[in-house]
Short mmCIF file of C-alpha atoms in Angstrom, two decimals:
data_model
loop_
_atom_site.label_atom_id
_atom_site.label_comp_id
_atom_site.label_asym_id
_atom_site.label_seq_id
_atom_site.Cartn_x
_atom_site.Cartn_y
_atom_site.Cartn_z
CA MET K 252 -32.73 -27.34 -7.02
CA SER K 253 -32.31 -30.55 -5.10
CA SER K 254 -28.79 -29.51 -4.22
CA THR K 255 -30.16 -26.79 -1.96
CA VAL K 256 -32.66 -28.89 -0.02
CA LEU K 257 -31.55 -30.26 3.35
CA ALA K 258 -32.72 -33.41 4.98
CA ALA K 259 -35.88 -33.26 7.03
CA SER K 260 -33.89 -33.20 10.23
CA THR K 261 -30.42 -32.25 11.35
CA SER K 262 -28.15 -33.75 13.95
CA LEU K 263 -25.64 -32.14 16.29
CA ASP K 264 -24.57 -35.48 17.74
CA PHE K 265 -20.78 -35.31 17.39
CA SER K 266 -18.26 -38.00 18.25
CA LEU K 267 -16.48 -37.84 21.60
CA THR K 268 -13.24 -36.84 19.87
CA GLN K 269 -14.98 -34.00 18.10
CA LYS K 270 -16.63 -32.83 21.31
CA LEU K 271 -13.35 -32.82 23.23
CA PHE K 272 -11.63 -30.98 20.39
CA VAL K 273 -14.28 -28.26 20.32
CA ILE K 274 -13.97 -27.84 24.10
CA ALA K 275 -10.17 -27.57 23.86
CA LEU K 276 -10.35 -25.06 20.99
CA CYS K 277 -12.86 -22.90 22.89
CA ALA K 278 -10.52 -22.97 25.90
CA LEU K 279 -7.62 -21.87 23.67
CA THR K 280 -9.56 -19.04 22.00
CA ALA K 281 -10.76 -17.74 25.38
CA PHE K 282 -7.16 -17.73 26.66
CA ILE K 283 -5.95 -15.85 23.57
CA SER K 284 -8.78 -13.36 23.97
CA HIS K 285 -7.83 -12.88 27.63
CA MET K 286 -4.28 -12.08 26.53
CA ALA K 287 -5.73 -9.51 24.08
CA LEU K 288 -3.85 -11.24 21.27
CA ALA K 289 -6.88 -11.93 19.10
CA VAL K 290 -10.67 -11.61 19.03
CA PHE K 291 -13.16 -12.87 16.48
CA ASN K 292 -15.50 -9.85 16.40
CA ASP K 293 -14.10 -7.29 13.95
CA GLY K 294 -16.05 -4.55 15.73
CA VAL K 295 -14.35 -5.29 19.06
CA ARG K 296 -10.79 -5.31 17.71
CA PRO K 297 -10.41 -1.50 17.44
CA PHE K 298 -11.21 -1.22 21.17
CA MET K 299 -8.43 -3.61 22.10
CA LEU K 300 -5.63 -1.03 21.81
CA ASP K 301 -6.98 0.96 24.77
CA PHE K 302 -7.34 -2.29 26.70
CA ILE K 303 -3.81 -3.41 25.87
CA GLN K 304 -2.36 -0.05 26.87
CA GLY K 305 -4.35 0.08 30.11
CA ARG K 306 -6.64 2.99 29.18
CA SER K 307 -9.72 0.76 29.30
CA LYS K 308 -10.59 -1.66 32.09
CA ARG K 309 -11.45 -5.31 31.60
CA THR K 310 -15.09 -4.82 32.64
CA ALA K 311 -15.61 -1.97 30.17
CA THR K 312 -14.05 -3.93 27.30
CA THR K 313 -16.19 -6.95 28.22
CA ALA K 314 -19.29 -4.77 28.05
CA VAL K 315 -18.31 -3.59 24.56
CA SER K 316 -17.68 -7.16 23.41
CA PHE K 317 -20.97 -8.40 24.82
CA GLY K 318 -22.94 -5.52 23.33
CA LEU K 319 -21.49 -6.09 19.86
CA SER K 320 -21.72 -9.89 19.98
CA ALA K 321 -24.84 -10.98 21.88
CA GLY K 322 -27.22 -10.46 18.97
CA PHE K 323 -25.07 -12.54 16.64
CA ILE K 324 -24.64 -15.33 19.20
CA PHE K 325 -28.29 -15.86 20.06
CA GLY K 326 -29.93 -14.46 16.94
CA LEU K 327 -27.67 -15.95 14.27
CA GLY K 328 -25.11 -18.41 15.66
CA ALA K 329 -27.48 -20.64 17.62
CA PRO K 330 -30.32 -20.65 15.02
CA MET K 331 -27.91 -21.41 12.18
CA ALA K 332 -26.33 -24.28 14.11
CA LEU K 333 -29.71 -25.74 15.07
CA SER K 334 -31.15 -25.47 11.57
CA SER K 335 -28.09 -26.73 9.68
CA GLY K 336 -26.58 -29.17 12.19
CA VAL K 337 -23.19 -27.49 11.69
CA LEU K 338 -21.28 -25.31 14.17
CA ASN K 339 -20.30 -21.78 13.21
CA PRO K 340 -17.87 -19.08 14.44
CA TRP K 341 -20.60 -16.85 15.92
CA LEU K 342 -21.64 -19.65 18.26
CA LEU K 343 -18.12 -20.75 19.21
CA PHE K 344 -15.80 -17.75 19.03
CA LEU K 345 -17.93 -14.73 19.91
CA PRO K 346 -18.74 -16.14 23.38
CA THR K 347 -15.08 -17.01 23.99
CA ASP K 348 -14.19 -13.40 23.07
CA ILE K 349 -16.48 -12.26 25.88
CA LEU K 350 -15.47 -14.91 28.42
CA GLY K 351 -11.77 -14.47 27.76
CA ILE K 352 -11.87 -10.70 28.24
CA LEU K 353 -14.14 -11.09 31.27
CA ALA K 354 -11.87 -13.56 33.10
CA PRO K 355 -9.71 -11.73 35.68
CA ARG K 356 -7.05 -14.49 35.75
CA LYS K 357 -5.20 -16.35 33.00
CA TRP K 358 -6.09 -19.77 34.38
CA LEU K 359 -9.79 -18.90 34.54
CA ALA K 360 -10.11 -17.87 30.89
CA PRO K 361 -9.54 -21.36 29.39
CA LEU K 362 -11.83 -22.89 32.02
CA LEU K 363 -14.66 -20.54 31.05
CA GLY K 364 -13.99 -21.08 27.35
CA GLY K 365 -13.92 -24.84 27.73
CA ALA K 366 -17.15 -24.72 29.75
CA TRP K 367 -18.84 -22.84 26.91
CA GLY K 368 -17.57 -25.42 24.42
CA ALA K 369 -19.04 -28.17 26.61
CA VAL K 370 -22.41 -26.37 26.71
CA VAL K 371 -22.41 -26.21 22.93
CA VAL K 372 -21.43 -29.80 22.15
CA PHE K 373 -23.35 -31.49 24.95
CA GLY K 374 -26.34 -29.19 25.31
CA LEU K 375 -27.14 -28.12 21.76
CA ASN K 376 -28.07 -31.59 20.54
CA GLY K 377 -30.48 -32.02 23.44
CA ALA K 378 -32.15 -28.74 22.57
CA ASN K 379 -32.23 -29.86 18.94
CA ASP K 380 -33.98 -33.14 19.83
CA VAL K 381 -36.53 -31.38 22.04
CA ALA K 382 -37.33 -28.83 19.34
CA HIS K 383 -37.84 -31.53 16.70
CA ASP K 384 -40.31 -33.31 18.98
CA LEU K 385 -42.52 -30.23 19.39
CA PRO K 386 -45.88 -30.02 17.58
CA VAL K 387 -44.52 -27.01 15.63
CA ASP K 388 -41.01 -28.04 14.51
CA PHE K 389 -39.53 -24.62 13.86
CA LEU K 390 -35.98 -25.95 13.43
CA THR K 391 -36.90 -28.08 10.43
CA ALA K 392 -38.86 -25.10 9.09
CA MET K 393 -35.72 -22.94 9.40
CA GLN K 394 -34.02 -25.11 6.80
CA GLN K 395 -36.07 -23.12 4.30
CA MET K 396 -33.43 -20.41 4.72
CA SER K 397 -30.87 -22.45 2.81
CA THR K 398 -32.14 -21.78 -0.72
CA PRO K 399 -32.40 -17.97 -0.54
CA ILE K 400 -29.09 -17.72 1.33
CA LEU K 401 -27.21 -19.82 -1.20
CA PHE K 402 -28.66 -18.22 -4.33
CA LEU K 403 -28.86 -14.57 -3.24
CA PHE K 404 -25.36 -14.77 -1.77
CA THR K 405 -24.18 -15.41 -5.33
CA LEU K 406 -24.94 -11.78 -6.19
CA PHE K 407 -22.60 -10.10 -3.72
CA PRO K 408 -19.83 -9.47 -6.31
CA VAL K 409 -22.41 -7.82 -8.61
CA LEU K 410 -23.47 -5.42 -5.86
CA ALA K 411 -19.85 -4.61 -5.01
CA ILE K 412 -18.98 -3.89 -8.65
CA THR K 413 -22.06 -1.71 -9.07
CA LYS K 414 -21.30 0.34 -5.95
CA GLN K 415 -17.65 0.88 -6.82
CA PHE K 416 -17.58 1.00 -10.62
CA GLY K 417 -21.07 2.02 -11.68
CA ARG K 418 -24.25 0.58 -13.16
CA LEU K 419 -22.82 -0.39 -16.56
CA ARG K 420 -20.13 -2.69 -15.22
CA GLY K 421 -22.50 -3.93 -12.52
CA GLY K 422 -25.11 -4.78 -15.14
CA LEU K 423 -22.56 -6.65 -17.25
CA ALA K 424 -21.43 -8.60 -14.19
CA ALA K 425 -25.07 -9.47 -13.41
CA VAL K 426 -25.68 -10.79 -16.91
CA LEU K 427 -22.47 -12.83 -16.76
CA GLU K 428 -23.33 -14.31 -13.36
CA LEU K 429 -26.88 -15.21 -14.41
CA ALA K 430 -25.56 -16.93 -17.54
CA LEU K 431 -23.03 -18.90 -15.48
CA VAL K 432 -25.70 -19.95 -12.93
CA ILE K 433 -27.97 -21.22 -15.72
CA MET K 434 -25.07 -23.00 -17.44
CA THR K 435 -23.97 -24.66 -14.18
CA MET K 436 -27.51 -25.85 -13.39
CA LYS K 437 -27.82 -27.27 -16.90
CA LEU K 438 -24.41 -28.89 -17.34
CA TRP K 439 -23.41 -29.76 -13.76
CA PRO K 440 -26.63 -30.23 -11.75
CA ASN K 441 -24.77 -31.75 -8.78
CA VAL K 442 -22.57 -28.65 -8.35
CA PHE K 443 -23.69 -25.60 -6.38
CA ALA K 444 -25.07 -23.33 -9.10
CA GLY K 445 -23.42 -20.16 -7.78
CA SER K 446 -19.84 -21.46 -7.72
CA LEU K 447 -18.67 -20.28 -11.15
CA ALA K 448 -20.75 -17.13 -10.96
CA MET K 449 -19.18 -15.98 -7.69
CA ALA K 450 -15.69 -16.78 -8.97
CA ALA K 451 -16.25 -14.73 -12.11
CA GLY K 452 -17.75 -11.84 -10.14
CA VAL K 453 -14.93 -11.63 -7.61
CA LEU K 454 -12.28 -11.85 -10.35
CA LEU K 455 -14.01 -9.05 -12.27
CA LEU K 456 -14.07 -6.85 -9.17
CA ILE K 457 -10.39 -7.43 -8.40
CA GLY K 458 -9.49 -6.90 -12.06
CA PHE K 459 -11.35 -3.59 -12.23
CA ALA K 460 -9.73 -2.40 -8.98
CA VAL K 461 -6.17 -3.39 -9.92
CA ARG K 462 -6.56 -1.83 -13.38
CA LYS K 463 -7.77 1.44 -11.84
CA ASP K 464 -4.84 1.54 -9.40
CA LEU K 465 -2.29 0.79 -12.11
CA LEU K 466 -3.71 3.45 -14.42
CA GLN K 467 -3.69 5.97 -11.58
CA ARG K 468 -0.12 5.11 -10.67
CA ASN K 469 1.03 5.49 -14.28
CA ALA K 470 -0.79 8.81 -14.53
CA ASP K 471 0.83 10.06 -11.32
CA ARG K 472 4.27 8.94 -12.51
CA ALA K 473 3.79 10.66 -15.83
CA ALA K 474 2.70 13.87 -14.13
CA ALA K 475 5.71 13.75 -11.82
CA LEU K 476 8.10 13.23 -14.70
CA ALA K 477 6.53 16.06 -16.63
CA ALA K 478 6.94 18.38 -13.68
CA GLY K 479 10.45 17.14 -12.90
CA GLU K 480 9.42 16.05 -9.40
CA GLU K 481 10.30 12.37 -9.46
CA THR K 482 13.19 12.82 -7.03
CA SER K 483 11.21 14.92 -4.59
CA GLY K 484 8.41 12.36 -4.73
CA THR K 485 10.83 9.70 -3.59
CA GLY K 486 11.89 11.92 -0.72
CA GLN K 487 8.28 12.40 0.31
CA GLN K 488 7.78 8.65 0.44
CA GLY K 489 10.78 8.36 2.73
CA ALA K 490 9.36 11.02 4.99
CA ALA K 491 6.09 9.15 5.16
CA GLY K 492 7.98 6.33 6.79
CA ASP K 493 8.20 8.55 9.91
CA ASP K 494 4.39 8.66 10.19
CA PRO K 495 3.23 7.90 13.78
CA MET K 496 0.74 5.38 12.37
CA ALA K 497 3.59 3.51 10.71
CA SER K 498 5.35 3.35 14.07
CA LEU K 499 2.17 2.03 15.73
CA PHE K 500 1.72 -0.58 13.01
CA SER K 501 5.31 -1.74 13.48
CA ALA K 502 4.89 -2.08 17.25
CA SER K 503 1.67 -4.06 16.83
CA ALA K 504 3.25 -6.39 14.29
CA LEU K 505 6.21 -7.05 16.60
CA ARG K 506 3.85 -7.77 19.52
CA LEU K 507 1.98 -10.38 17.50
CA ARG K 508 5.19 -11.98 16.23
CA ARG K 509 6.38 -12.54 19.80
CA TYR K 510 3.48 -14.94 20.24
CA LEU K 511 3.93 -16.69 16.90
CA PRO K 512 3.99 -20.26 18.40
CA LEU K 513 0.65 -19.64 20.11
CA PHE K 514 -0.85 -18.35 16.87
CA MET K 515 0.42 -21.43 15.06
CA VAL K 516 -1.40 -23.64 17.58
CA LEU K 517 -4.54 -21.54 17.03
CA GLY K 518 -4.24 -21.86 13.26
CA ALA K 519 -3.80 -25.61 13.56
CA GLY K 520 -6.89 -25.86 15.78
CA VAL K 521 -9.20 -23.83 13.55
CA CYS K 522 -8.04 -25.67 10.43
CA VAL K 523 -8.63 -29.07 12.06
CA LEU K 524 -12.11 -27.96 13.14
CA ALA K 525 -12.91 -27.08 9.52
CA GLN K 526 -11.44 -30.38 8.33
CA MET K 527 -13.79 -32.32 10.62
CA HIS K 528 -16.74 -30.98 8.59
CA ILE K 529 -18.73 -30.13 11.70
CA PHE K 530 -18.10 -26.41 11.24
CA GLY K 531 -18.96 -23.82 8.61
CA GLY K 532 -17.33 -20.40 8.43
CA GLY K 533 -20.37 -18.54 7.06
CA GLU K 534 -24.12 -18.61 6.59
CA ALA K 535 -24.04 -20.13 3.12
CA THR K 536 -21.11 -22.37 4.03
CA SER K 537 -22.98 -23.99 6.92
CA PHE K 538 -25.68 -25.33 4.63
CA LEU K 539 -23.14 -26.48 2.01
CA ILE K 540 -21.14 -28.36 4.68
CA ALA K 541 -24.39 -29.91 5.95
CA LYS K 542 -25.03 -31.29 2.45
CA GLY K 543 -21.47 -32.60 2.06
CA GLN K 544 -20.55 -30.09 -0.66
CA TYR K 545 -17.12 -29.34 0.74
CA SER K 546 -15.47 -28.02 -2.42
CA GLU K 547 -18.34 -25.57 -2.98
CA ALA K 548 -18.11 -24.49 0.67
CA ALA K 549 -14.38 -23.90 0.21
CA GLN K 550 -15.08 -21.70 -2.81
CA VAL K 551 -17.63 -19.60 -0.95
CA ASP K 552 -15.38 -18.98 2.04
CA PHE K 553 -12.37 -18.35 -0.20
CA TYR K 554 -14.21 -15.55 -2.01
CA ARG K 555 -15.18 -13.99 1.32
CA VAL K 556 -11.49 -13.75 2.24
CA PHE K 557 -10.99 -10.92 -0.27
CA GLY K 558 -13.50 -8.79 1.59
CA PHE K 559 -11.88 -9.25 4.99
CA ILE K 560 -8.09 -9.30 4.50
CA PRO K 561 -7.77 -5.47 4.41
CA LEU K 562 -10.09 -5.04 7.41
CA ILE K 563 -8.41 -7.70 9.53
CA ALA K 564 -4.89 -6.61 8.56
CA THR K 565 -5.42 -2.92 9.26
CA THR K 566 -7.32 -3.40 12.53
CA ALA K 567 -4.71 -5.91 13.71
CA LEU K 568 -1.87 -3.52 12.93
CA ALA K 569 -3.69 -0.61 14.55
CA SER K 570 -4.81 -2.44 17.69
CA GLY K 571 -2.21 -5.16 18.27
CA ALA K 572 -4.95 -7.84 18.32
CA TYR K 573 -5.33 -10.33 15.47
CA GLY K 574 -8.39 -12.31 14.33
CA ILE K 575 -9.23 -15.64 15.97
CA ALA K 576 -9.63 -17.12 12.49
CA GLY K 577 -6.87 -14.97 10.97
CA PHE K 578 -7.73 -14.01 7.41
CA THR K 579 -10.13 -17.03 7.45
CA LEU K 580 -8.02 -18.81 4.81
CA VAL K 581 -7.84 -21.82 7.14
CA TYR K 582 -11.58 -22.39 6.63
CA PRO K 583 -11.51 -23.33 2.91
CA ILE K 584 -8.16 -25.06 3.27
CA GLY K 585 -9.46 -27.20 6.11
CA TYR K 586 -12.62 -28.23 4.23
CA LEU K 587 -10.51 -29.72 1.45
CA LEU K 588 -7.73 -31.49 3.38
CA PRO K 589 -7.98 -35.28 3.76
CA ASN K 590 -7.04 -35.74 7.43
CA PRO K 591 -6.67 -33.80 10.70
CA VAL K 592 -2.90 -34.25 10.96
CA LEU K 593 -2.27 -32.56 7.63
CA ALA K 594 -4.85 -29.88 8.53
CA ALA K 595 -2.99 -29.11 11.77
CA VAL K 596 0.34 -28.73 9.97
CA VAL K 597 -1.05 -26.61 7.15
CA GLY K 598 -3.14 -24.47 9.50
CA ALA K 599 -0.09 -23.72 11.66
CA VAL K 600 1.98 -22.76 8.61
CA VAL K 601 -0.79 -20.56 7.18
CA PHE K 602 -1.20 -18.65 10.44
CA ALA K 603 2.56 -18.21 10.78
CA LEU K 604 2.78 -16.76 7.27
CA GLU K 605 -0.19 -14.46 7.93
CA VAL K 606 1.27 -13.02 11.13
CA LEU K 607 4.72 -12.60 9.59
CA ALA K 608 3.27 -10.91 6.50
CA LEU K 609 1.05 -8.40 8.33
CA SER K 610 3.40 -5.45 7.93
CA SER K 611 3.97 -6.18 4.24
CA ILE K 612 0.25 -6.55 3.62
CA GLY K 613 -0.36 -3.19 5.31
CA ARG K 614 2.21 -1.51 3.05
CA VAL K 615 0.77 -3.10 -0.10
CA LEU K 616 -2.76 -2.04 0.82
CA GLY K 617 -1.51 1.49 1.28
CA LYS K 618 -0.41 1.51 -2.37
CA LEU K 619 -3.64 -0.01 -3.75
CA PRO K 620 -6.49 2.24 -2.60
CA SER K 621 -9.01 0.85 -5.08
CA VAL K 622 -8.34 -2.72 -3.95
CA ARG K 623 -8.75 -1.59 -0.36
CA ASP K 624 -12.03 0.09 -1.29
CA SER K 625 -13.15 -3.10 -3.05
CA SER K 626 -12.89 -5.03 0.20
CA GLU K 627 -15.19 -2.52 1.90
CA HIS K 628 -17.70 -2.81 -0.94
CA LEU K 629 -17.48 -6.61 -0.76
CA ARG K 630 -18.25 -6.64 2.96
CA SER K 631 -21.14 -4.24 2.46
CA ALA K 632 -22.49 -6.34 -0.43
CA ILE K 633 -22.19 -9.57 1.57
CA SER K 634 -24.13 -7.96 4.40
CA ASP K 635 -26.83 -6.63 2.05
CA THR K 636 -27.38 -9.94 0.27
CA LEU K 637 -27.43 -11.96 3.47
CA GLN K 638 -29.81 -9.60 5.22
CA LEU K 639 -32.34 -9.98 2.39
CA ALA K 640 -31.76 -13.73 2.07
CA ILE K 641 -32.10 -14.38 5.80
CA LEU K 642 -35.24 -12.23 6.04
CA PHE K 643 -36.83 -13.93 3.04
CA GLY K 644 -35.79 -17.37 4.27
CA SER K 645 -37.16 -16.64 7.72
CA LEU K 646 -40.54 -15.71 6.24
CA LEU K 647 -40.49 -18.93 4.21
CA ALA K 648 -39.79 -20.82 7.44
CA ALA K 649 -42.68 -19.02 9.12
CA ASN K 650 -45.01 -19.99 6.29
CA VAL K 651 -43.98 -23.65 6.61
CA MET K 652 -44.44 -23.83 10.36
CA GLY K 653 -47.66 -21.83 10.69
CA GLY K 654 -48.93 -20.19 7.52
CA GLY K 655 -50.30 -16.65 7.76
CA ILE K 656 -50.36 -16.40 11.55
CA ALA K 657 -46.67 -17.41 11.70
CA ILE K 658 -45.77 -14.85 9.03
CA LEU K 659 -47.66 -12.26 11.08
CA ILE K 660 -45.70 -13.14 14.24
CA VAL K 661 -42.25 -13.45 12.64
CA GLY K 662 -42.66 -10.45 10.34
CA GLY K 663 -44.19 -8.44 13.17
CA LEU K 664 -41.30 -9.19 15.52
CA TYR K 665 -38.83 -8.18 12.80
CA LEU K 666 -40.65 -4.90 12.14
CA LEU K 667 -40.95 -4.23 15.88
CA ASN K 668 -37.19 -4.70 16.22
CA GLU K 669 -36.70 -2.13 13.43
CA ALA K 670 -39.11 0.33 15.07
CA MET K 671 -37.31 -0.02 18.42
CA GLY K 672 -33.97 0.94 16.90
CA ARG K 673 -32.70 -2.62 16.32
CA PRO K 674 -31.88 -3.90 19.81
CA VAL K 675 -31.14 -7.14 17.91
CA VAL K 676 -28.85 -6.59 14.91
CA ARG K 677 -30.75 -6.75 11.63
CA MET K 678 -29.05 -9.88 10.29
CA ALA K 679 -29.89 -11.83 13.44
CA ALA K 680 -33.37 -10.40 14.01
CA ALA K 681 -35.26 -12.60 11.54
CA PRO K 682 -33.87 -16.01 12.70
CA ALA K 683 -34.43 -14.95 16.31
CA ALA K 684 -38.01 -14.04 15.37
CA VAL K 685 -38.52 -17.51 13.88
CA ILE K 686 -37.45 -19.17 17.13
CA VAL K 687 -39.60 -16.87 19.27
CA GLY K 688 -42.48 -17.35 16.84
CA GLY K 689 -42.06 -21.11 16.97
CA VAL K 690 -42.20 -21.09 20.77
CA LEU K 691 -45.33 -18.91 20.70
CA LEU K 692 -47.03 -21.20 18.18
CA ASN K 693 -46.34 -24.21 20.38
CA ILE K 694 -47.85 -22.39 23.35
CA LEU K 695 -50.91 -21.52 21.26
CA TYR K 696 -51.14 -25.18 20.22
CA TRP K 697 -51.10 -26.34 23.84
CA LEU K 698 -53.83 -23.77 24.60
CA ASP K 699 -55.85 -25.27 21.72
CA LEU K 700 -55.70 -21.95 19.84
CA PHE K 701 -53.60 -23.06 16.88
CA THR K 702 -53.44 -26.07 14.57
CA PRO K 703 -50.02 -26.76 12.97
CA VAL K 704 -49.77 -26.61 9.19
CA LYS K 705 -49.70 -30.14 7.79
CA GLY K 706 -46.53 -30.94 5.86
#
């Protein structure tokens, strides 16, 4: 259990080199967003085609980006960074999506992006220091989120298997994962307990999906042979190549390839950021990076890749806008590389291969419907497990910083957000409630109406 407990305080005091690098990368991502070549928010990407083709104005697209991103920036990105001491993509790349699209001129986009990066690296640590000096230290209390996030996140492959392949296989996967967690805790206490379990779960899911697709393909081939339609089936496949969607995908892929050097620079930058170990690509990853468990963090982010490759590939081919982090493979690769120079080279190569392979990946996904469905179930399962873990962790944080009254405030704000139709997205609502609750408790303390819980 000690492997999931953070230090009593976190620090966002980066070196000057790290600060300048973050500023430069934010400037680059804002510029790329301005060019409509890539955005980080998967929900914004489908709207980029209308923007690229001139059917949607810059202000309207900015409004969409802000509406889909603001909750994650202030409700998840900032709280996670302050509580873990590690930067994350919601805090860095969602704002540069917005600023890049908002900027009316090319030269203004990198200036706005760089300014945001400066706010993060120079301002966040000051806010962190002030918060830790308050009578009710809600940032230290928020570190309670680490244990439920890390352990409940382990179950996402089980949920995905259950949703796609039924209760029996899901139950077997759950038993296997529990056994592997217990074995890891017993035999390798210094290793994150969920590492082997997640690996086994993801492999089982992929295995089930591939087996189903292969069996279906063999059954279809056998039926075609029996009916004497093998030749006509081949002709139908050729006709499918004239599908308007295939033409759109081809045009989008060509558009992205024209900017391959710029994407290689982006890939190098994101990979170097991960290699610096001041950045985590996910909720669980942030806490693992904060504890120096880089190999475990790489495993976690690597498993997430399988849930996002189909989404990112298809939306990129449909819209002509790629992902700021690509398929996110540069995250786990960067965590494990020994120096920034190698990370820059490898990141550039990985992004180049991803962009060049987009069309091929789209065709492969079209032939593996069960694998494509698995990615959707994985994303849904990741969201479900993290929503529960973050809510539970936020209530633990409330209990630490103020006992019952803090649970009342934090839980009440969360429930109020639900009753109001979720103006703050569910995943970000609980951490945001902890921060608001912490501020309220400090005000009550200064009014002599509340006594902090003694640690």
